[in-house]
CSV table of N, CA, C and O and ligand atoms in Angstrom, one decimal:
chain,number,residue,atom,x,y,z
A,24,UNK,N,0.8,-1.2,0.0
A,24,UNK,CA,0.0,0.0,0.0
A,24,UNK,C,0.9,1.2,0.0
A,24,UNK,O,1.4,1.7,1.0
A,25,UNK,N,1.1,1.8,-1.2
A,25,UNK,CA,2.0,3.0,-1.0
A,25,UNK,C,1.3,4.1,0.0
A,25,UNK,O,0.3,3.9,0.7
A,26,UNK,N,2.0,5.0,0.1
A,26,UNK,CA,2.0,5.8,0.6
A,26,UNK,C,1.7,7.3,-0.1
A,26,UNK,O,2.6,7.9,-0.6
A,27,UNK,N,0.7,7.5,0.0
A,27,UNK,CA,1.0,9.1,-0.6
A,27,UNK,C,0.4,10.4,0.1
A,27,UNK,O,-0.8,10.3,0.5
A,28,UNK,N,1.1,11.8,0.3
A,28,UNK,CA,1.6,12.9,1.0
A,28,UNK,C,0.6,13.9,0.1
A,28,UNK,O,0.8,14.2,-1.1
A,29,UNK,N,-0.6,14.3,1.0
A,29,UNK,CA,-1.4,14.8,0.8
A,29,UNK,C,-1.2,16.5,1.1
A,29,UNK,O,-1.3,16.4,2.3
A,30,UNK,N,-1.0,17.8,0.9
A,30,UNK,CA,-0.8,18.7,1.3
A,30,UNK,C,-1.5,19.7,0.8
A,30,UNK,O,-1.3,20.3,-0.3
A,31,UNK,N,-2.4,20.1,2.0
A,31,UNK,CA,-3.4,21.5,1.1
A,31,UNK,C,-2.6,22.5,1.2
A,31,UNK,O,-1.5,22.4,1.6
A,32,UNK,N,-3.4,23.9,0.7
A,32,UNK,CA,-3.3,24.7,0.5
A,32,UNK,C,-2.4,25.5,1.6
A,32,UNK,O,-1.4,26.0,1.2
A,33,UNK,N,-2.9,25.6,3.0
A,33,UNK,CA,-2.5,25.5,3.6
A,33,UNK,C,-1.1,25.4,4.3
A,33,UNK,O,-0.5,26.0,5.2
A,34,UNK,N,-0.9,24.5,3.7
A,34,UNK,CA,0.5,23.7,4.4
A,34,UNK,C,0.5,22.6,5.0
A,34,UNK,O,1.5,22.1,5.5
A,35,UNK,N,-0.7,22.1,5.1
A,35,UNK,CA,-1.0,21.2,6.0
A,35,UNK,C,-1.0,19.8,5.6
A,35,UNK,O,-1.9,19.5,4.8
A,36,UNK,N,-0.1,18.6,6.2
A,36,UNK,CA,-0.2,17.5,5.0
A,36,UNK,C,-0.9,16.9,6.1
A,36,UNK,O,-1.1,17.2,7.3
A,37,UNK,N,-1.0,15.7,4.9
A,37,UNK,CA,-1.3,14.3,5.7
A,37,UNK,C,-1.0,12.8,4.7
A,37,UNK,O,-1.2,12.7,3.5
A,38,UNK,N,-0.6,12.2,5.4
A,38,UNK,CA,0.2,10.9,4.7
A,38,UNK,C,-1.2,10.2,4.8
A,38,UNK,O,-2.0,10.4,5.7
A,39,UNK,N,-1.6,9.1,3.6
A,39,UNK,CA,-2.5,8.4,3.9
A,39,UNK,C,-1.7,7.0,3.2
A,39,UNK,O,-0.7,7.0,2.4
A,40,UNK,N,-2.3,5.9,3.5
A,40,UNK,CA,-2.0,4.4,2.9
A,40,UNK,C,-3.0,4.0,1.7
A,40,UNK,O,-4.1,3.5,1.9
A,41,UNK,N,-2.5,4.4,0.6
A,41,UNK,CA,-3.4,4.4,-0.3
A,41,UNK,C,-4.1,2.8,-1.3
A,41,UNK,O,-3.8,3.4,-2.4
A,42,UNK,N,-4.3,2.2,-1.5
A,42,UNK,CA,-4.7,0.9,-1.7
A,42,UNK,C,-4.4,0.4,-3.4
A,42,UNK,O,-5.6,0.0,-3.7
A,43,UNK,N,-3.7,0.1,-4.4
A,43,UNK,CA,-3.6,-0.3,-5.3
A,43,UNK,C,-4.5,-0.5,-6.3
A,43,UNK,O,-5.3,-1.4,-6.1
A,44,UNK,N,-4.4,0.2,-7.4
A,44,UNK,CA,-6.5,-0.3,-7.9
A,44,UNK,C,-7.2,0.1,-7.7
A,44,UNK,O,-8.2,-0.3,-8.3
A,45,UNK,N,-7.1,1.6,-6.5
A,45,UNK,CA,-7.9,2.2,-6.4
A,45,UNK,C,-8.1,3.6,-7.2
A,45,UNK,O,-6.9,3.7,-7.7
A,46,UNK,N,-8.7,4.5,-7.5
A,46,UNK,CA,-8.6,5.7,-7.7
A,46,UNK,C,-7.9,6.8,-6.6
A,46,UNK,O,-8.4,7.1,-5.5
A,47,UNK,N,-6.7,7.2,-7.1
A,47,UNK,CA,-6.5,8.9,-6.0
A,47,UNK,C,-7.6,9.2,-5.1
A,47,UNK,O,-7.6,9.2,-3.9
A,48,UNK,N,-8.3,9.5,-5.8
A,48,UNK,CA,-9.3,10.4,-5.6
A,48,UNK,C,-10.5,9.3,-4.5
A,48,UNK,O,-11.1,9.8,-3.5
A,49,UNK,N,-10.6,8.1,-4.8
A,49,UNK,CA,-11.6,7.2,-3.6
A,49,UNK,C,-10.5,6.9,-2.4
A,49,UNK,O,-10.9,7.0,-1.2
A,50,UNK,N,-9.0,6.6,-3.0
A,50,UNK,CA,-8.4,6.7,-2.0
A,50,UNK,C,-8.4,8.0,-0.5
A,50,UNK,O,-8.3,7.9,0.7
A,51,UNK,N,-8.6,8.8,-1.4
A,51,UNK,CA,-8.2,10.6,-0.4
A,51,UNK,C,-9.7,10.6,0.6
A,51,UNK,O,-9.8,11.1,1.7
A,52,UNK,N,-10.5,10.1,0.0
A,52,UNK,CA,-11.9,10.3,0.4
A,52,UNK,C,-12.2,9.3,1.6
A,52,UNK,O,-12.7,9.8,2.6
A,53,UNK,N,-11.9,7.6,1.5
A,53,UNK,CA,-11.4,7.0,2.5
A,53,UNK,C,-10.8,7.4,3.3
A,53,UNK,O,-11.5,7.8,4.2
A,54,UNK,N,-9.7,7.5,3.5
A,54,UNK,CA,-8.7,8.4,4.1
A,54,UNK,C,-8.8,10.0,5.0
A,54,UNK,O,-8.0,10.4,5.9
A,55,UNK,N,-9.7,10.5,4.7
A,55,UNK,CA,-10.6,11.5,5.7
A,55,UNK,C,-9.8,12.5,4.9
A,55,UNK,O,-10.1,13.6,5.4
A,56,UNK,N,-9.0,12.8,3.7
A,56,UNK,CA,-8.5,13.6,2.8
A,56,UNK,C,-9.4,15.1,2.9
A,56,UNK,O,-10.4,14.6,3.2
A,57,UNK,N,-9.6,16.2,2.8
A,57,UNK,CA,-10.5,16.9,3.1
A,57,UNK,C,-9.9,18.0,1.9
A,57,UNK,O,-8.7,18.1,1.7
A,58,UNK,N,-10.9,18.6,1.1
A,58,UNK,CA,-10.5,19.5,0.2
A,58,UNK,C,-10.6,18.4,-1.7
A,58,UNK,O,-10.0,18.7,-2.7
A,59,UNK,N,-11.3,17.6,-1.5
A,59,UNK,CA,-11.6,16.6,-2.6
A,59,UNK,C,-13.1,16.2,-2.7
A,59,UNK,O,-13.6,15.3,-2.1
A,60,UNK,N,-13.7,17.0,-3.5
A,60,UNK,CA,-15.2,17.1,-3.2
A,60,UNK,C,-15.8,15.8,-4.1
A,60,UNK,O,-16.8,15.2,-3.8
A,61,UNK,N,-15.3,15.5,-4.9
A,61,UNK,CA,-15.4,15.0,-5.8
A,61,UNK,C,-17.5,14.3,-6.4
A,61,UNK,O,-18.1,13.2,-6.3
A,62,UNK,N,-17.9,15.7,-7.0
A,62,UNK,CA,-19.0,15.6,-6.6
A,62,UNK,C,-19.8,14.4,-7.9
A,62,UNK,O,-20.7,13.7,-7.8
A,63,UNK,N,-18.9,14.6,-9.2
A,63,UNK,CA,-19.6,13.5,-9.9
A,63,UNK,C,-19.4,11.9,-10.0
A,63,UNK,O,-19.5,11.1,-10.9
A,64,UNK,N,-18.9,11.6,-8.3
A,64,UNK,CA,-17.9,10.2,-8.2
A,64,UNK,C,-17.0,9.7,-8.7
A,64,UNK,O,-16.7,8.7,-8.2
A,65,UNK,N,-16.4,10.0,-9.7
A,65,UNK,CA,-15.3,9.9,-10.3
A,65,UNK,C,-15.9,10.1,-11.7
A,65,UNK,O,-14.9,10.2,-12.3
A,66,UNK,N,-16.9,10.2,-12.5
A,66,UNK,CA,-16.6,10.2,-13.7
A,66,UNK,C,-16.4,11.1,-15.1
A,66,UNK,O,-16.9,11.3,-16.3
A,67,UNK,N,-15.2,11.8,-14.2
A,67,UNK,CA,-14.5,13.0,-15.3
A,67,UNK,C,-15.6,14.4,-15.4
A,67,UNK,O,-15.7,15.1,-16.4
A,68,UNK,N,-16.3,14.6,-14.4
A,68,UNK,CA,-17.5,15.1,-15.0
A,68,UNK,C,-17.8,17.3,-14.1
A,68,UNK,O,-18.7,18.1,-14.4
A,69,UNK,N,-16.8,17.3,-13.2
A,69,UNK,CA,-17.3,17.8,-11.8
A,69,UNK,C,-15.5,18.9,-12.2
A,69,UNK,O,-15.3,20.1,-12.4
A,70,UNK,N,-14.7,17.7,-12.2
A,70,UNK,CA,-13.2,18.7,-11.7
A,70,UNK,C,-13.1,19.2,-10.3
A,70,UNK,O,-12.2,20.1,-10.0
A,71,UNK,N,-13.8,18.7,-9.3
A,71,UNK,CA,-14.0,19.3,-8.1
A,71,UNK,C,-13.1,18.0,-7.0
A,71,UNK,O,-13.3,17.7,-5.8
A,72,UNK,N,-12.2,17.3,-8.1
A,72,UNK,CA,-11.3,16.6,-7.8
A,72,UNK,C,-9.4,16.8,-7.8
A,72,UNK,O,-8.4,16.1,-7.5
A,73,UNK,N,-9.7,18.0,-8.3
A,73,UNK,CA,-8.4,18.8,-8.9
A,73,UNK,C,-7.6,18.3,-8.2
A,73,UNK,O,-7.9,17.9,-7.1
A,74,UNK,N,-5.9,18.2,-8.8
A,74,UNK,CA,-4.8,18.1,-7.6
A,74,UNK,C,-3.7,18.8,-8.5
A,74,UNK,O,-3.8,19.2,-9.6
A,75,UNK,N,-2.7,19.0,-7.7
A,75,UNK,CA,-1.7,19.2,-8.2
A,75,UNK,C,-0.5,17.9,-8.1
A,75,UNK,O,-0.4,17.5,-6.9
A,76,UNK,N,0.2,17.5,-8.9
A,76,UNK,CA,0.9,16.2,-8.6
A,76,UNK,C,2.6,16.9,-8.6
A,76,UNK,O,3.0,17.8,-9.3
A,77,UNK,N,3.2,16.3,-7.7
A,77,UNK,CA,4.6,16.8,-7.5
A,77,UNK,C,5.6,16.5,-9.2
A,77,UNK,O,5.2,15.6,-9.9
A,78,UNK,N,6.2,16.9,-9.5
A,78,UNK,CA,6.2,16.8,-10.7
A,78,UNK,C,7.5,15.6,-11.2
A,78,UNK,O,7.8,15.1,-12.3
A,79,UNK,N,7.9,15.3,-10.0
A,79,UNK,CA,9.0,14.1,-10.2
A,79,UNK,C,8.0,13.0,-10.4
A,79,UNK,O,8.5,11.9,-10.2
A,80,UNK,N,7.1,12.9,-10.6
A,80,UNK,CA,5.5,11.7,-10.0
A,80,UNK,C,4.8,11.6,-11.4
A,80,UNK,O,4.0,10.7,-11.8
A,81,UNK,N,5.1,12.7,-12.3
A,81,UNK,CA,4.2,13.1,-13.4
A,81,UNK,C,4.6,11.7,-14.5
A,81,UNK,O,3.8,11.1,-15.1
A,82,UNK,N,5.6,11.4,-14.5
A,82,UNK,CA,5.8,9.9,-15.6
A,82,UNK,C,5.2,8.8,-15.0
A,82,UNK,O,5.2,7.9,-15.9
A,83,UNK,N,4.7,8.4,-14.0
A,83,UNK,CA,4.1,6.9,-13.5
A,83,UNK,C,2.8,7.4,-14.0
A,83,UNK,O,2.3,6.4,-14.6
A,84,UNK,N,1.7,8.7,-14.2
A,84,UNK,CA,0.6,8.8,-14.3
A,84,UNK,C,0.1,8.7,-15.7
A,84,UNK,O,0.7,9.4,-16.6
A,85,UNK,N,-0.8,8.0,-15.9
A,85,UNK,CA,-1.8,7.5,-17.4
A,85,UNK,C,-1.8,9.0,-18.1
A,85,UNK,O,-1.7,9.9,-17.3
A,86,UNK,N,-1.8,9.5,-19.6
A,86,UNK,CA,-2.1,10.3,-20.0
A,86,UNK,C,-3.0,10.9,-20.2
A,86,UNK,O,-4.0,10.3,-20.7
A,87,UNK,N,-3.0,12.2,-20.0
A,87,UNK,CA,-4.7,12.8,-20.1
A,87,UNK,C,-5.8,12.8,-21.0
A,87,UNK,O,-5.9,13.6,-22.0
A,88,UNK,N,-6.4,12.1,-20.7
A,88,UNK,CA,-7.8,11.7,-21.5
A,88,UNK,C,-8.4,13.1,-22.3
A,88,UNK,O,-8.1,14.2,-21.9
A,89,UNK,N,-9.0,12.8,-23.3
A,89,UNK,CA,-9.6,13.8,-24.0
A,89,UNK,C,-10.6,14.5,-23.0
A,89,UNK,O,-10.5,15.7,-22.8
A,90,UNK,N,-11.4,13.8,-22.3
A,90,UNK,CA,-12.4,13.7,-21.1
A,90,UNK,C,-11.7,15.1,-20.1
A,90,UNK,O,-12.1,16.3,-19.9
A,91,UNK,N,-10.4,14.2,-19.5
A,91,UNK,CA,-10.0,15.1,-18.5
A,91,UNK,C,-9.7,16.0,-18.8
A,91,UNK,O,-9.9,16.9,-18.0
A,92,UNK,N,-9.1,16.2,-20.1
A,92,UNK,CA,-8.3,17.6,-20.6
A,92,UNK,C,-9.4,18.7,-20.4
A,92,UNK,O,-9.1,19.7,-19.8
A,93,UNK,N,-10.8,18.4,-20.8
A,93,UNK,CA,-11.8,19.3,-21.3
A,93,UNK,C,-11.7,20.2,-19.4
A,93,UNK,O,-11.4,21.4,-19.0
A,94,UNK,N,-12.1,18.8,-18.6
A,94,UNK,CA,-12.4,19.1,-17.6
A,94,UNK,C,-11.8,19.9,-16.6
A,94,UNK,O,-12.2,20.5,-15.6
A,95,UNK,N,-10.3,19.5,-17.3
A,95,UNK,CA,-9.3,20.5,-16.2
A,95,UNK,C,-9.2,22.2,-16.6
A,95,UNK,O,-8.5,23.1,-16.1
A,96,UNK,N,-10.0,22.3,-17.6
A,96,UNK,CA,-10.0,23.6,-18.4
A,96,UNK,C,-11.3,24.2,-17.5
A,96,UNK,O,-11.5,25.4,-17.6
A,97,UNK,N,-12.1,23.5,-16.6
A,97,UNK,CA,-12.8,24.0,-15.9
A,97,UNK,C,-12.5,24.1,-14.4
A,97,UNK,O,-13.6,24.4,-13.8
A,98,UNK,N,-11.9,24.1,-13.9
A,98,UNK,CA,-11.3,23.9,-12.4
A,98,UNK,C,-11.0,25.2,-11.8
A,98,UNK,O,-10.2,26.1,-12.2
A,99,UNK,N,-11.8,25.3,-10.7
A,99,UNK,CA,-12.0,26.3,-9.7
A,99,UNK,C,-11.1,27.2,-9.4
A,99,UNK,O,-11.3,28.4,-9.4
A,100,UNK,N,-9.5,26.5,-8.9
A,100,UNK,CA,-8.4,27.1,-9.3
A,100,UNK,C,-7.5,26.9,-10.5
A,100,UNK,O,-7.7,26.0,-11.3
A,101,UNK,N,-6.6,27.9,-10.5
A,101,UNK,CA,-5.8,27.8,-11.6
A,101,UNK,C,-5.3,26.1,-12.7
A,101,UNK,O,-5.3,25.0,-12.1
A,102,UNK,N,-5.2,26.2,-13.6
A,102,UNK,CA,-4.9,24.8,-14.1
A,102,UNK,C,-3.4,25.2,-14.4
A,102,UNK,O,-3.0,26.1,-15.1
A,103,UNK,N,-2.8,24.3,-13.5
A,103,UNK,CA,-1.1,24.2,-14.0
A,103,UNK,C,-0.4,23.0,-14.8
A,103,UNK,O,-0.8,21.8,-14.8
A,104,UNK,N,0.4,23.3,-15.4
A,104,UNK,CA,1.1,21.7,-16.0
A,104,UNK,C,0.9,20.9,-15.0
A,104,UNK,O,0.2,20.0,-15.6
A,105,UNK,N,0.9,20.5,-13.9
A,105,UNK,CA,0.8,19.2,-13.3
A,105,UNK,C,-0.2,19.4,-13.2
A,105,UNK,O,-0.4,18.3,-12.6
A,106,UNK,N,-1.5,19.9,-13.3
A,106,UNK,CA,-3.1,19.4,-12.6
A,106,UNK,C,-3.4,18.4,-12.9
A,106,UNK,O,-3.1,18.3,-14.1
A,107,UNK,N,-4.1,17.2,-12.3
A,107,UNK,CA,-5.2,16.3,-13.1
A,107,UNK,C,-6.0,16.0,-12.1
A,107,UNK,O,-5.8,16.4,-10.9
A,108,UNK,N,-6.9,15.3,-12.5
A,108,UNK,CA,-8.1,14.8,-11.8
A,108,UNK,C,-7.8,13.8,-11.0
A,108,UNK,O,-7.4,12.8,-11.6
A,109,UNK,N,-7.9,13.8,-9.8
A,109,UNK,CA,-7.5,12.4,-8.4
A,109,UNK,C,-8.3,11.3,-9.0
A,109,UNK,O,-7.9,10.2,-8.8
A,110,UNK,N,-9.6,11.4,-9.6
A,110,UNK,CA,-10.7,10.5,-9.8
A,110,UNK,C,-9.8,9.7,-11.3
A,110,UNK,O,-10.4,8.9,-12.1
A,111,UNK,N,-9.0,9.9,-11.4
A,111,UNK,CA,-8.2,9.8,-13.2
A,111,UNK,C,-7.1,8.8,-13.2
A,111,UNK,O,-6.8,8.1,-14.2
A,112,UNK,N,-6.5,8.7,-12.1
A,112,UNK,CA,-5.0,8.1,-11.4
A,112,UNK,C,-5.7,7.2,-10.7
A,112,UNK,O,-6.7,7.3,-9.9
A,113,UNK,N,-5.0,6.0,-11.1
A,113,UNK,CA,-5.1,4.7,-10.5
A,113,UNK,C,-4.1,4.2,-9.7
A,113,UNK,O,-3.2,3.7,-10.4
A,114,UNK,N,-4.0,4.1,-8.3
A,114,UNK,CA,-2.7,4.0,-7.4
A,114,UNK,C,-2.0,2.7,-8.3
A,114,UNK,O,-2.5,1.8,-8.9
A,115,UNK,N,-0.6,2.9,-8.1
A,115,UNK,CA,0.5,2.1,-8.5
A,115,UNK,C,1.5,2.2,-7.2
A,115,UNK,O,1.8,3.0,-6.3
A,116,UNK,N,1.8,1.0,-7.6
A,116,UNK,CA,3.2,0.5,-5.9
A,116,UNK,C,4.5,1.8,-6.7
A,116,UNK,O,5.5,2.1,-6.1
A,117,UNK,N,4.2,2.2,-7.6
A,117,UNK,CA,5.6,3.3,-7.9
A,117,UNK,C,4.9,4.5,-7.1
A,117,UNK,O,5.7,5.1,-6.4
A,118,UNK,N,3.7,4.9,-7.0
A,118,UNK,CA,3.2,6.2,-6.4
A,118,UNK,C,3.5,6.1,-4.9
A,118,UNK,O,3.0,6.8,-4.0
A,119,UNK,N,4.4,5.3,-4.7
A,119,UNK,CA,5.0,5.2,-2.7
A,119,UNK,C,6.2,6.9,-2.5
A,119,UNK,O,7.2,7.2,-3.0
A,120,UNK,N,5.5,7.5,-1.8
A,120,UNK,CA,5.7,8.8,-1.2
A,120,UNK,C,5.2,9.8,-2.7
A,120,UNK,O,5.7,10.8,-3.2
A,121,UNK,N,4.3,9.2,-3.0
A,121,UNK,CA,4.0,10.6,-4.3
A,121,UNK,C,3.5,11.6,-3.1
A,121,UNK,O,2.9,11.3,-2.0
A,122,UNK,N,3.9,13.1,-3.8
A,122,UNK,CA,3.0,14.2,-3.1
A,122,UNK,C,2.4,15.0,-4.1
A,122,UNK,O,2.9,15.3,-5.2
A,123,UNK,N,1.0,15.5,-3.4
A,123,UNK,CA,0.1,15.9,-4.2
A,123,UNK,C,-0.2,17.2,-3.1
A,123,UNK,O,0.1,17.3,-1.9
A,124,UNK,N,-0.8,18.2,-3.9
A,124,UNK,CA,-0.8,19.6,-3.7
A,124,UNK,C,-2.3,19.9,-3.9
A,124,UNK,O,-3.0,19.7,-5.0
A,125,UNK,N,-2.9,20.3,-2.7
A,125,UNK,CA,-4.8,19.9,-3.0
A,125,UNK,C,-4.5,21.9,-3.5
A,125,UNK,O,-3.6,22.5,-3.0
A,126,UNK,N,-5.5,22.5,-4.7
A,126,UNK,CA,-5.8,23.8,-4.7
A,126,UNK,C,-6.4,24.2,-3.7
A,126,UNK,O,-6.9,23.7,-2.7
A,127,UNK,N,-6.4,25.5,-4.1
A,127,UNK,CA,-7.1,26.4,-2.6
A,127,UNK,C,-8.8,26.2,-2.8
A,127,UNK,O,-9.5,25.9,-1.9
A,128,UNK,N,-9.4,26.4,-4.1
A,128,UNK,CA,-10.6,26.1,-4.3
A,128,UNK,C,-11.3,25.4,-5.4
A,128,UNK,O,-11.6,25.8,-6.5
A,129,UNK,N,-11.8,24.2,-4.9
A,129,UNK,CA,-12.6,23.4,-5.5
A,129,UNK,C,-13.5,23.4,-6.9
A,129,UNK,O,-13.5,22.9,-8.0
A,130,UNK,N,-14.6,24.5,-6.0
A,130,UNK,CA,-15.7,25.2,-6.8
A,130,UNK,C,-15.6,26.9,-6.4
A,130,UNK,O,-16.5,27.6,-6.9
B,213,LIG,S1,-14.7,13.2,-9.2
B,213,LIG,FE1,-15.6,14.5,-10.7
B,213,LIG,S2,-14.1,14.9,-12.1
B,213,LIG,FE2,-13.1,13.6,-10.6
C-alpha cells in the first residue's frame, strides 16, 4: 500500500496508505482527505477533484484523456502543467511517497 503525502493549500499535509486499484481520488476520500469534493464520483464530470501532482511523480501517471483535458480547463483554481483529476490516477506500488498539492478552491 503505497503511501501518498497529501498537502493542502494551507500547508497542511497528511500521509495516507493508499490501496492499489484504487482511484487517488476514492483513496483521499477513505482516508478523511478533506478538500476533494469529488461531486460527480469519479466520472471526469465535476473537476471538483483537482490536484496538483509533485512533478518528479508526473511519468508513473496515465495520459490525459480527451475527457479530463476538457475538464481540467474548468477547475476552480488555476490549471497548472501538473493538474489532473484524483478520480483519473489509479494507485501504483511506484506512487510510494508521491506528493500531491490539493488547490485552494474546488468550486
Ligand atoms: S470526481 Fe468528478 S471529475 Fe473527478
Amino acid at each position: 500500500m503505497p503511501n501518498v503525502i497529501f498537502i493542502d493549500a494551507g500547508g497542511k499535509s497528511k500521509t495516507i496508505d493508499c490501496t492499489v486499484g484504487t482511484s487517488l481520488m476514492k483513496s483521499a476520500q477513505l482516508n478523511g482527505v478533506s478538500g476533494i469534493y469529488a461531486e460527480c464520483g469519479g466520472q471526469q464530470m465535476c473537476a471538483t477533484c483537482h490536484i496538483y501532482v509533485a512533478e518528479d511523480f508526473l511519468h508513473t501517471l496515465p495520459e490525459i484523456s480527451i475527457d479530463e483535458d476538457e475538464m481540467l480547463e474548468a477547475t476552480a483554481s488555476d490549471r497548472l502543467p501538473n493538474s489532473r483529476l484524483s478520480c483519473a490516477i489509479i494507485v501504483k506500488p511506484e506512487h510510494e511517497n508521491m506528493v500531491i498539492h490539493l488547490p485552494k478552491f474546488q468550486r
